[in-house]
């Protein structure tokens, strides 16, 4: 299912996902959470993965590190190559050397992602010592530096504290510090600001921007918020009902979204200074993943739908300049 | 932590007071005249009067309690008339034997129950899970005394591997190995039911924490799955299992009554059964007080251990 836009890009990407299909089987019903996703992340590139809840963005990201609980989930097709190593078929040992070392994760809810009975220090030191040959003391020193790097005050004292003694924002900083422990080449962040207060969201987002400039790692940033994408990412991949429906450089996508779903998502971003404007919503719900319609999955909610949209599979078509859209009339407006 | 400890210790005081009231109540509530009950129906009125004075029975009830609890606090539980020796000596000796039996059973319960529960949870829906679930159910549904009888028939009488009863061999026995040999059957019979309880609670707690986000975080760090299961999942699950183990220790002490009777183990359970039979009230009082107090203290220890294991409990 390789599309030419990926084949045509200069240099090999750090991460190359091809035809990824991750399905969930619940009570005999198959839910196609991710169904034929292609995704590239170049070295140092920040890619935003956008979509509504249930569009398959988290499942795509968790599939990269094989963190999908099996059962009920299962990668049924495709490959996930990290510089030539296919993580889908890799041995457990190879996979464990990648996890937390070359690819690290920041998860959505910092209240539940840290182990409640281990101190902050223990959890970071464990991450460091798994991948680096450091003494306990040296690793603790490194952990303190990491906490400093994410602007946690009194880092020495925080090391001995437990997650419940920290605020949500502080906990997410700890999770980020932990993810950075082994200088990963790729950081996967799964809606890292969603569970936080609005003011804290902005702080954490600033931290991501700062860290990316300073450390230069690649970033796969999952969000449902286009506003976040514009501040942080180089490129956007939009998902709907388990498929990529559009991908484009960030500046282009805001100017000229090619897929109607992308256009509607961008319209949903509330802009400051336009307080009087009525908030946009996309009417309807995403389709059930165990009963996907024929043709375009977005057709039932699309404002420019026509008869041809409901017939047969629609391919992700390259439109030049690194843009691709899964639409038979890209850029159409009502 | 210190504040929690002090608060928890203070909570024990009223509980122990309640226990002492109930135990003392046995003396007051027993039908008829306690002194006569102790001395039997052929006692002379002089003897009864002397004993009543001795036990402070001629005084008001609250004064009786005060004098009884003062004596108990000094280790004076009175004298067992049926054994003609101090109750204190008898119950401490018997309790040591019970502790040996229940303690050994506890080791089996913890090792077997936790291992079975962890394996069943990690291998959910696989054959190991089914085997352990069925095993735990069988363990749970079998009364320990019946299991004890089966053990005696199979392993002592038919196979002859272990002695049928007692704690020491009649001739030349009493060494550690001899006692251990006598201990195997009663300890295992006592342990199996409680193991089933621990296995089930461990399995369900493990299943819950294995789905937790922090377990996924641990996996994303590249840790080995065994390490993830033990340090991240089990380390959290054990917090909720420890109090259940505390309760099971009480069950082991109580269950020892049947097992000691079946296996002729000279523990406090069998002593109590005999003491009730001979209406040796002072001996029953001393024995029940000791068992109840140790039950309270064991659960206190379990609570404190839980607080040590879970930093969130300490602040509350």
XYZ file of C-alpha atoms in Angstrom:
650
model
C 0.000 0.000 0.000
C 3.006 2.244 -0.401
C 2.040 5.541 -1.920
C 4.535 7.387 -4.064
C 4.723 10.439 -1.842
C 6.623 8.371 0.687
C 8.835 6.691 -1.861
C 9.714 10.016 -3.426
C 11.007 11.810 -0.337
C 14.717 12.434 -0.042
C 16.597 10.218 2.426
C 15.297 7.314 4.451
C 12.937 8.267 7.266
C 13.679 7.399 10.888
C 10.313 5.734 11.229
C 8.457 4.228 8.296
C 5.024 2.714 8.896
C 3.595 0.840 5.917
C 0.096 -0.601 5.571
C -0.351 -0.878 9.318
C -3.560 -2.632 10.320
C -4.368 -3.053 14.015
C -7.656 -4.746 14.728
C -9.494 -5.400 17.977
C -11.662 -8.450 18.439
C -14.354 -8.034 21.080
C -16.978 -10.731 21.508
C -16.371 -12.029 18.011
C -16.747 -8.589 16.372
C -13.713 -7.188 14.589
C -13.074 -3.481 15.087
C -10.709 -2.086 12.493
C -9.158 0.612 14.688
C -6.236 1.130 12.312
C -6.623 -0.069 8.758
C -3.833 0.445 6.259
C -1.919 3.398 7.677
C 1.276 4.715 6.080
C 3.280 7.160 8.137
C 6.789 8.572 7.952
C 8.742 10.495 10.527
C 12.105 11.883 9.399
C 15.004 12.498 11.788
C 14.304 15.595 13.861
C 10.916 16.074 12.273
C 7.790 16.874 14.290
C 4.723 15.148 12.909
C 1.285 15.897 14.273
C -1.214 13.055 14.182
C -4.701 14.544 14.331
C -8.214 13.178 14.492
C -11.281 12.803 16.669
C -11.499 10.245 19.473
C -11.613 6.793 17.960
C -9.947 7.806 14.701
C -7.080 5.413 15.392
C -4.310 7.881 16.204
C -3.480 6.466 19.630
C -3.673 2.890 18.369
C -1.290 3.815 15.541
C 1.202 5.321 17.980
C 0.938 2.458 20.479
C 1.394 -0.030 17.647
C 4.794 1.508 16.915
C 6.148 0.215 20.244
C 3.927 -2.880 20.247
C 2.088 -1.633 23.318
C -1.331 -2.787 22.149
C -2.852 -5.181 24.713
C -3.263 -8.581 23.061
C -6.002 -9.737 23.462
C -8.116 -7.906 22.350
C -5.829 -5.919 20.013
C -3.577 -7.282 17.306
C -1.397 -5.984 14.518
C -2.748 -8.024 11.625
C -0.832 -6.475 8.743
C 1.880 -4.040 7.763
C 5.370 -3.138 8.888
C 6.859 -0.560 11.243
C 10.484 0.094 10.389
C 12.835 2.022 12.608
C 15.818 2.630 10.331
C 15.370 -0.704 8.622
C 14.449 -2.794 11.680
C 10.877 -4.033 11.476
C 9.439 -3.690 14.973
C 6.404 -5.847 14.151
C 8.522 -8.941 13.595
C 11.386 -7.999 15.948
C 12.279 -10.258 18.864
C 11.256 -9.270 22.361
C 14.855 -8.357 23.221
C 15.316 -6.103 20.177
C 12.004 -4.449 20.948
C 12.942 -3.863 24.572
C 16.199 -2.231 23.511
C 14.220 0.179 21.340
C 11.564 0.981 23.931
C 12.555 3.813 26.215
C 15.919 4.073 24.508
C 15.521 4.966 20.834
C 11.772 5.573 21.033
C 10.167 6.908 24.212
C 6.576 7.706 25.113
C 4.674 10.391 26.954
C 1.123 9.314 27.661
C -2.110 11.175 28.047
C -2.971 11.110 31.735
C -0.056 11.866 34.087
C -2.236 10.898 37.051
C -2.246 7.260 36.009
C 0.943 6.809 33.983
C 3.299 6.974 36.955
C 3.525 4.066 39.346
C 1.855 5.245 42.596
C 3.994 3.176 44.956
C 7.444 3.993 43.579
C 9.208 7.303 44.147
C 9.852 9.653 41.234
C 13.573 8.945 41.554
C 13.136 5.171 41.466
C 11.051 5.399 38.314
C 13.493 7.607 36.430
C 16.591 5.756 37.639
C 15.042 2.471 36.509
C 14.589 3.916 33.010
C 18.182 5.178 32.876
C 19.786 2.011 34.202
C 17.833 -0.215 31.842
C 19.625 1.348 28.880
C 22.792 2.926 30.264
C 25.596 1.333 32.231
C 25.498 3.755 35.156
C 25.851 3.275 38.894
C 22.792 3.929 41.030
C 24.353 7.155 42.237
C 25.302 8.398 38.771
C 21.827 7.543 37.500
C 20.300 9.512 40.347
C 22.456 12.489 39.411
C 21.294 12.168 35.837
C 17.667 11.958 37.027
C 18.124 15.213 38.933
C 19.492 16.880 35.782
C 16.502 15.651 33.825
C 14.079 17.129 36.343
C 15.989 20.409 36.093
C 15.767 20.252 32.312
C 11.969 20.142 32.473
C 11.963 23.025 34.989
C 10.891 21.177 38.106
C 11.844 23.237 41.156
C 13.859 21.595 43.968
C 14.655 18.515 41.853
C 16.741 16.838 44.549
C 13.769 16.758 46.915
C 11.304 15.681 44.212
C 13.330 12.530 43.552
C 12.239 11.108 46.894
C 8.619 12.144 46.537
C 5.793 9.995 45.263
C 3.499 10.809 42.323
C 0.542 11.693 44.562
C 2.575 14.477 46.152
C 2.868 16.311 42.808
C 0.348 18.318 40.806
C -0.858 17.094 37.408
C 1.405 19.463 35.511
C 4.431 18.475 37.613
C 3.676 14.818 37.060
C 3.546 15.315 33.301
C 6.923 17.087 33.522
C 8.247 14.031 35.372
C 6.890 11.745 32.633
C 8.547 13.920 29.996
C 11.832 13.965 31.931
C 11.672 10.177 32.147
C 10.996 9.865 28.414
C 14.057 11.989 27.666
C 16.299 9.953 29.981
C 18.114 8.064 27.237
C 18.119 10.778 24.561
C 15.545 9.085 22.331
C 15.638 9.623 18.581
C 11.848 9.636 18.509
C 9.458 10.849 21.159
C 5.840 9.728 20.893
C 3.484 12.008 22.796
C -0.109 10.815 23.051
C -2.264 13.866 23.839
C 0.115 14.899 26.617
C -1.841 18.052 27.476
C -5.431 16.811 27.216
C -5.841 15.768 30.850
C -4.393 19.008 32.232
C -5.790 22.417 33.214
C -5.776 24.968 30.414
C -2.984 27.122 31.877
C -0.870 24.049 32.556
C -1.535 22.828 29.003
C 0.149 25.941 27.645
C 3.154 25.427 29.936
C 3.614 21.814 28.890
C 3.259 22.771 25.228
C 5.941 25.453 25.672
C 8.142 22.819 27.250
C 7.737 20.566 24.203
C 8.621 23.441 21.874
C 11.696 24.303 23.952
C 12.882 20.691 24.260
C 12.503 20.073 20.566
C 14.601 23.113 19.717
C 17.217 22.139 22.271
C 17.413 18.376 21.761
C 16.327 18.033 18.150
C 14.671 14.647 18.485
C 11.895 13.593 16.160
C 8.401 13.947 17.545
C 5.172 12.127 16.826
C 2.608 14.300 18.549
C -0.932 13.028 18.832
C -3.694 15.508 19.425
C -7.212 16.373 18.418
C -6.340 20.059 18.605
C -5.220 21.782 15.422
C -4.143 24.816 17.440
C -1.428 22.757 19.117
C -0.244 21.390 15.762
C 0.349 24.841 14.322
C 2.671 25.787 17.184
C 4.677 22.605 17.371
C 4.717 20.529 14.203
C 6.334 20.536 10.767
C 3.880 18.185 9.158
C 0.340 16.977 9.815
C -1.218 13.592 9.298
C -5.002 13.574 9.674
C -6.741 10.312 10.531
C -10.385 9.346 10.246
C -11.948 5.969 11.011
C -8.617 4.143 11.080
C -7.226 5.615 7.864
C -5.027 8.547 6.933
C -7.257 11.005 5.058
C -4.746 13.802 4.531
C -1.143 14.644 5.082
C 0.597 17.929 4.400
C 3.150 20.422 5.692
C 1.662 22.483 8.515
C 1.729 25.851 6.762
C -0.026 24.378 3.721
C -2.737 22.603 5.611
C -3.970 25.741 7.350
C -3.897 27.693 4.112
C -5.526 25.109 1.965
C -6.825 21.866 3.489
C -7.485 19.333 0.761
C -9.792 16.909 2.573
C -13.228 18.134 3.733
C -12.653 16.523 7.153
C -9.402 18.463 7.636
C -11.144 21.671 6.628
C -13.922 21.074 9.151
C -11.397 20.257 11.908
C -9.515 23.501 11.267
C -12.797 25.414 11.382
C -13.329 23.958 14.860
C -10.256 25.727 16.281
C -11.527 28.629 18.361
C -9.490 31.730 17.560
C -8.724 34.347 20.177
C -10.241 37.718 19.397
C -13.145 36.121 17.590
C -15.150 35.543 20.732
C -18.449 36.409 19.134
C -18.116 33.700 16.514
C -20.236 30.642 17.038
C -18.157 27.530 17.763
C -18.031 25.196 14.771
C -18.895 21.557 15.185
C -18.894 18.676 12.741
C -22.384 17.189 12.860
C -22.758 13.441 13.286
C -20.388 10.851 14.738
C -17.496 8.839 13.290
C -18.699 5.486 11.923
C -18.612 2.341 14.066
C -15.304 0.619 13.369
C -16.943 -2.784 13.098
C -19.420 -1.517 10.461
C -17.495 0.789 8.180
C -19.498 2.083 5.202
C -18.495 1.380 1.592
C -16.489 4.124 -0.012
C -15.381 7.184 1.963
C -15.936 6.726 5.719
C -16.488 10.463 6.090
C -19.211 10.582 3.402
C -22.171 10.503 5.856
C -20.881 13.708 7.544
C -19.335 15.415 4.510
C -20.740 18.727 3.234
C -19.532 18.178 -0.338
C -20.450 14.498 -0.664
C -21.622 13.131 -3.975
C -22.739 9.745 -5.248
C -19.264 8.589 -6.340
C -17.933 9.017 -2.780
C -19.982 6.052 -1.579
C -18.645 3.600 -4.148
C -15.518 1.515 -3.675
C -12.282 2.187 -1.827
C -10.860 5.669 -2.233
C -7.054 5.839 -2.369
C -4.779 8.317 -0.617
C -3.701 10.322 -3.657
C -0.500 12.370 -3.791
C -1.147 15.971 -4.814
C 2.461 17.192 -4.995
C 4.574 19.207 -2.504
C 4.292 16.443 0.079
C 0.526 16.727 0.175
C -1.835 13.779 -0.147
C -5.564 13.415 0.418
C -8.028 10.528 0.416
C -10.720 12.404 -1.486
C -12.036 12.241 -5.045
C -12.419 16.008 -5.266
C -9.687 17.458 -3.040
C -10.159 21.060 -1.951
C -13.878 21.149 -2.777
C -15.993 23.590 -0.762
C -19.739 23.708 -0.338
C 4.159 7.819 58.813
C 4.693 8.416 62.528
C 1.302 10.094 62.904
C -0.336 7.169 61.100
C 1.448 4.713 63.363
C 0.382 6.486 66.552
C -3.211 6.822 65.352
C -3.379 3.173 64.363
C -1.897 2.036 67.691
C -4.392 4.136 69.625
C -7.241 2.562 67.672
C -6.193 -0.829 69.001
C -6.826 0.185 72.617
C -10.660 0.262 72.468
C -10.671 -2.947 70.409
C -8.626 -4.771 73.021
C -10.858 -3.330 75.730
C -13.887 -4.753 73.899
C -12.191 -8.120 73.581
C -11.455 -8.209 77.303
C -15.079 -7.300 78.094
C -16.387 -10.155 75.945
C -13.978 -12.649 77.441
C -14.792 -11.458 80.930
C -18.475 -11.653 80.030
C -18.133 -15.422 79.631
C -17.682 -15.602 83.377
C -20.657 -13.352 84.149
C -23.022 -14.605 81.472
C -22.484 -18.292 81.986
C -25.699 -19.825 83.312
C -25.671 -20.564 87.015
C -22.946 -19.945 89.465
C -19.456 -19.787 87.922
C -17.751 -21.000 91.070
C -20.068 -23.971 91.169
C -19.566 -24.584 87.484
C -15.810 -24.581 88.014
C -15.906 -26.784 91.087
C -18.599 -29.148 89.858
C -21.879 -30.202 91.427
C -20.326 -32.090 94.360
C -18.456 -29.090 95.796
C -19.074 -28.162 99.405
C -20.613 -24.725 100.089
C -17.403 -23.726 101.918
C -15.296 -24.469 98.869
C -17.693 -22.560 96.628
C -17.616 -19.554 98.984
C -13.809 -19.677 99.098
C -13.535 -19.727 95.326
C -16.061 -16.913 94.991
C -13.937 -14.787 97.273
C -10.834 -15.833 95.390
C -12.378 -14.838 92.037
C -13.863 -11.668 93.568
C -17.317 -12.981 92.625
C -18.769 -11.614 95.842
C -18.104 -8.077 94.630
C -20.070 -5.936 92.122
C -19.496 -6.795 88.450
C -17.348 -3.779 87.582
C -15.068 -4.480 90.556
C -14.844 -8.080 89.398
C -13.701 -6.876 85.994
C -11.107 -4.541 87.479
C -9.600 -7.231 89.653
C -9.687 -9.759 86.774
C -8.040 -7.420 84.250
C -5.420 -6.347 86.814
C -4.466 -9.968 87.337
C -4.438 -10.690 83.607
C -2.225 -7.668 82.984
C 0.255 -9.187 85.413
C 0.169 -12.518 83.599
C -2.026 -14.154 86.236
C -4.830 -15.936 84.397
C -5.684 -18.079 87.366
C -5.248 -21.787 87.757
C -6.701 -24.472 85.528
C -8.558 -26.841 87.800
C -8.662 -29.678 85.254
C -4.905 -29.561 84.617
C -3.941 -28.264 88.036
C -1.361 -25.839 86.664
C -1.330 -22.095 85.999
C -3.422 -21.153 82.952
C -0.620 -18.860 81.764
C 1.896 -21.716 81.538
C -0.559 -23.931 79.706
C -1.741 -21.384 77.142
C 1.735 -20.082 76.288
C 2.987 -23.619 75.774
C -0.001 -24.581 73.643
C 0.043 -21.329 71.737
C 3.658 -21.906 70.742
C 2.628 -25.191 69.132
C -0.261 -23.447 67.356
C 1.991 -20.649 66.144
C 4.367 -23.237 64.693
C 1.496 -24.921 62.860
C -0.222 -21.716 61.695
C 3.110 -20.063 60.849
C 4.155 -22.974 58.649
C 0.715 -22.946 57.037
C 1.103 -19.195 56.460
C 4.366 -19.689 54.591
C 2.638 -22.259 52.368
C -0.366 -19.955 51.882
C 1.759 -16.977 50.856
C 4.050 -18.931 48.525
C 1.301 -21.013 46.932
C -1.455 -18.388 46.883
C 0.624 -15.524 45.524
C 2.416 -17.638 42.921
C -0.807 -19.234 41.702
C -2.582 -15.878 41.576
C 0.216 -14.117 39.692
C 0.649 -16.915 37.149
C -3.122 -17.179 36.609
C -3.399 -13.420 36.005
C -0.421 -13.219 33.649
C -1.670 -16.268 31.723
C -5.295 -15.157 31.744
C -7.547 -17.414 29.621
C -4.681 -19.870 29.075
C -4.530 -23.372 30.567
C -2.484 -22.241 33.587
C -5.252 -19.809 34.506
C -7.956 -22.475 34.199
C -5.927 -25.005 36.185
C -5.310 -22.544 39.013
C -8.885 -21.290 39.021
C -10.211 -24.832 39.324
C -7.557 -25.661 41.914
C -8.433 -22.592 43.965
C -12.125 -23.421 43.777
C -11.514 -26.993 44.934
C -9.279 -25.672 47.733
C -11.944 -23.202 48.775
C -14.809 -25.672 48.787
C -13.077 -28.288 50.913
C -13.418 -28.101 54.692
C -9.919 -28.312 56.155
C -10.803 -31.041 58.672
C -12.121 -33.263 55.881
C -8.989 -32.609 53.859
C -7.001 -33.506 56.982
C -8.796 -36.844 57.269
C -8.118 -37.602 53.577
C -4.450 -36.722 54.089
C -4.230 -39.093 57.039
C -5.801 -41.921 55.054
C -3.680 -41.376 51.938
C -0.301 -40.119 53.137
C -0.112 -41.546 56.642
C -2.037 -44.829 56.589
C -1.744 -45.996 52.969
C 1.581 -44.547 51.893
C 3.097 -44.316 55.366
C 5.101 -41.205 54.502
C 4.069 -39.161 57.503
C 2.880 -39.860 61.061
C -0.858 -39.850 61.644
C -0.935 -37.528 64.612
C 0.880 -35.672 67.353
C 3.800 -33.293 67.298
C 6.626 -35.577 68.408
C 7.406 -39.254 68.089
C 6.762 -41.133 71.320
C 10.278 -42.551 71.498
C 13.357 -40.445 70.892
C 11.345 -37.729 69.164
C 11.217 -34.005 69.670
C 14.116 -32.885 67.444
C 13.486 -30.202 64.795
C 13.372 -32.782 61.985
C 10.943 -34.965 63.906
C 8.637 -32.009 64.543
C 8.907 -30.898 60.894
C 7.953 -34.410 59.822
C 4.861 -34.260 62.040
C 4.097 -30.776 60.749
C 3.813 -31.481 57.012
C 0.296 -32.953 56.850
C -1.539 -30.677 59.310
C 0.157 -27.516 57.967
C -0.661 -28.396 54.353
C -4.265 -29.317 55.164
C -4.657 -26.070 57.079
C -3.010 -24.013 54.324
C -4.878 -25.214 51.248
C -8.175 -23.450 51.885
C -6.525 -20.149 52.741
C -4.255 -20.536 49.698
C -7.353 -20.676 47.513
C -8.572 -17.395 49.001
C -5.204 -15.675 48.499
C -4.836 -17.070 44.969
C -8.207 -15.696 43.943
C -7.690 -12.262 45.453
C -4.180 -12.101 43.971
C -5.466 -13.050 40.535
C -8.208 -10.432 40.497
C -5.946 -7.694 41.884
C -3.218 -8.568 39.391
C -5.678 -8.507 36.489
C -6.706 -5.033 37.566
C -3.203 -3.579 37.897
C -1.922 -5.306 34.746
C -4.391 -3.127 32.837
C -3.200 0.035 34.583
C -1.552 2.807 32.622
C 1.620 2.650 34.693
C 2.163 -0.946 33.602
C 2.070 0.261 29.995
C 4.531 2.993 31.005
C 6.817 0.337 32.480
C 6.614 -1.655 29.236
C 7.403 1.461 27.231
C 10.645 1.807 29.209
C 11.927 -1.434 27.705
C 11.820 -3.395 30.966
C 11.636 -7.190 30.851
C 8.099 -8.489 31.240
C 8.981 -10.392 34.420
C 10.290 -7.163 35.919
C 7.158 -5.291 34.800
C 4.929 -7.942 36.364
C 6.777 -8.078 39.686
C 8.049 -4.563 40.346
C 5.233 -2.607 38.765
C 2.106 -4.763 38.768
C 2.611 -7.047 41.780
C 4.171 -4.288 43.871
C 0.837 -2.455 43.521
C -1.391 -5.512 43.839
C 0.249 -6.623 47.104
C -0.954 -3.440 48.812
C -4.525 -4.702 48.652
C -3.561 -8.333 49.327
C -1.710 -7.752 52.625
C -4.861 -7.039 54.710
C -6.494 -10.172 53.265
C -3.465 -12.165 54.368
C -3.932 -10.613 57.825
C -7.507 -11.849 57.925
C -6.371 -15.281 56.696
C -3.927 -15.535 59.603
C -6.947 -15.214 61.882
C -8.604 -17.913 59.829
C -5.507 -20.121 60.213
C -5.538 -19.643 63.993
C -9.261 -20.410 64.112
C -9.045 -23.259 61.603
C -6.321 -24.751 63.731
C -9.063 -25.854 66.146
C -10.294 -28.494 63.662
C -6.906 -29.431 62.299
C -5.382 -29.802 65.765
C -8.240 -32.048 66.789
C -7.958 -34.179 63.635
C -4.174 -34.473 63.856
C -3.872 -34.541 67.648
C -1.643 -31.481 67.513
C -1.050 -30.128 71.034
C -2.051 -26.560 70.141
C -4.330 -24.024 71.697
C -7.277 -24.994 69.483
C -7.394 -28.526 70.767
C -6.767 -27.242 74.285
C -9.831 -24.985 73.959
C -12.000 -27.820 72.690
C -10.944 -29.939 75.684
C -11.309 -27.025 78.117
C -14.852 -26.386 76.927
C -15.593 -30.077 77.355
C -14.345 -30.068 80.949
C -15.891 -26.632 81.676
C -12.498 -25.259 82.640
C -13.682 -21.658 82.389
C -10.438 -19.973 83.383
C -8.547 -21.953 80.775
C -11.131 -21.073 78.095
C -10.928 -17.404 79.089
C -7.149 -17.328 78.933
C -7.040 -19.173 75.631
C -9.700 -17.034 73.938
C -8.120 -13.829 75.233
C -4.728 -14.842 73.851
C -6.087 -15.886 70.444
C -8.280 -12.768 70.126
C -5.467 -10.430 71.156
C -3.026 -11.995 68.721
C -5.665 -11.677 65.987
C -6.021 -7.947 66.699
C -2.257 -7.438 66.765
C -1.702 -9.405 63.542
C -4.236 -7.251 61.728
C -2.587 -4.162 63.178
C 0.710 -5.416 61.784
C -0.941 -6.033 58.402
C -2.306 -2.484 58.345
C 1.076 -1.012 59.216
C 2.752 -3.139 56.554
C 0.185 -1.894 54.048
C 1.063 1.696 54.920
C 4.756 0.909 54.486
C 4.003 -0.527 51.037
C 1.717 2.275 49.869
C 2.831 5.875 50.357
C -0.702 7.117 49.711
C -2.125 5.440 52.824
C 0.348 7.219 55.129
C -1.039 10.667 54.334
C -4.723 9.772 53.890
